[in-house]
Amino acid sequence: MIDRYGREIDYIRISVTDRCNLRCVYCMPEEGILLTSHQEILRFHEIVHLAGIFASAGIRKIKLTGGEPLVRLQIEQLVKELKGTEGIEQVTLTTNGTLLREKAEALVQAGIDGVNISLNSLDPEEYRQITRKEELDKVWEGFQEMRKYPEVPVKINCVSMEQSPSGICRTAAIARDYPVHVRFIEMMPIGLGESCKGRSEEELLQILEKEFGSGTPITEKLGNGPCHYVQFEGFQGKIGFISAMSHKFCDRCNRIRLTSQGYLKTCLQYDRGVDLREPLRTGASDHMLRELILQAVSHKPASHAFTEKVSREREEKFMSQIGG
Ligand code: SAM
Ligand code: SF4
């Protein structure tokens, strides 16, 4: 699919649930959110059906997200079916890692192509402050379990808040000690993220270079997304930055999002897109669904306006309801 700004859209993030077992301060309120009933959430066969239509329109890569995707029962079954969908070349997952130790083998057997683990700190107290839960050990166990399957790439994602400089270096050092990339994500002002303070890429780089020496920018493109990387001497993996605020990448945006309730979102910031669940459940033909998708994509906004003080059509949902 090519949108009206000439961007090729070949990647979709599919949220499979709005539930989560953590309460990250930038994503979910402590008391949780008003949960949607099971009936309102797309069933697996509906997701697979839509994935087939997305694939026929040019989507090649799927990232499963949430909420926490591993709390959805039998998630590996969905992975397997999506992997069998004609046209889909890659199915990956982003998880908070707390249930990964139990799920890793089943996911690998189902054919998962990559796993991103969200890990904001290796310091138990800092981790608890950010996620409001004491699950750090479980995340680390999940990471270690994935190491039994070196054929499946693992990345560590860390949302940059005001973690201590030593904490940031400790997280980055995972890429020194293991062959994985560690990526720092700039805080985005969506939902609760609006009231959280984050560090910019420049600040992070300064902290890291002070500890590890100067990093060499990587010019070759790695991965599907907007992450750019630097290499530090002696590191097995690279350090990445996903900097939607300080290094806006909308002109290269290749993605759309499907919420767990079947709403197709064409830009993270705006509540713009189309509901697919209702037509799907009331018997719309694949042709009609495809037309709805193409029409929505053709109206994909040119860019986010996070840095504007007041922006129109702002997304009111929490990130856990969108999928990140
Ligand atoms: N629970 C899974 C996880 O944490 O990876 C998947 C869902 S989570 C919403 C997807 C990604 O969005 C995570 O990497 C999370 O850290 C990120 N995220 C959530 N809120 C954010 C915000 N306000 N700014 C930047 N990233 C955010
Ligand atoms: Fe849950 Fe992921 Fe949101 Fe944290 S970022 S509350 S783990 S959905």
PDB file of C-alpha atoms and ligand atoms in Angstrom, residues 19-24 26-28 66-68 96 118 319-320, ligand 2:
ATOM      1  CA  ARG A  19      -5.079  -6.071  29.639  1.00  0.00           C
ATOM      2  CA  CYS A  20      -1.706  -6.036  31.309  1.00  0.00           C
ATOM      3  CA  ASN A  21      -0.086  -7.418  34.435  1.00  0.00           C
ATOM      4  CA  LEU A  22       2.154  -4.347  34.879  1.00  0.00           C
ATOM      5  CA  ARG A  23       1.188  -0.724  35.436  1.00  0.00           C
ATOM      6  CA  CYS A  24       3.961   1.290  33.805  1.00  0.00           C
ATOM      7  CA  TYR A  26       3.615   6.256  31.365  1.00  0.00           C
ATOM      8  CA  CYS A  27       1.144   3.732  30.006  1.00  0.00           C
ATOM      9  CA  MET A  28      -1.495   2.554  32.450  1.00  0.00           C
ATOM     10  CA  GLY A  66      -1.096  -5.078  23.700  1.00  0.00           C
ATOM     11  CA  GLY A  67      -1.615  -4.505  26.667  1.00  0.00           C
ATOM     12  CA  GLU A  68       0.534  -7.485  27.375  1.00  0.00           C
ATOM     13  CA  ASN A  96       7.007  -6.927  29.056  1.00  0.00           C
ATOM     14  CA  SER A 118      10.476  -4.043  27.428  1.00  0.00           C
ATOM     15  CA  MET A 319      -0.962   3.482  25.225  1.00  0.00           C
ATOM     16  CA  SER A 320      -1.975   0.062  26.583  1.00  0.00           C
TER      17      SER A 320
HETATM   18 FE1  SF4 B   2       1.768  -3.035  30.305  1.00  0.00          FE
HETATM   19 FE2  SF4 B   2       3.433  -2.668  28.244  1.00  0.00          FE
HETATM   20 FE3  SF4 B   2       1.851  -0.677  29.130  1.00  0.00          FE
HETATM   21 FE4  SF4 B   2       3.833  -1.469  30.665  1.00  0.00          FE
HETATM   22  S1  SF4 B   2       4.036  -0.546  28.600  1.00  0.00           S
HETATM   23  S2  SF4 B   2       1.698  -1.108  31.345  1.00  0.00           S
HETATM   24  S3  SF4 B   2       3.918  -3.596  30.222  1.00  0.00           S
HETATM   25  S4  SF4 B   2       1.181  -2.529  28.185  1.00  0.00           S
END
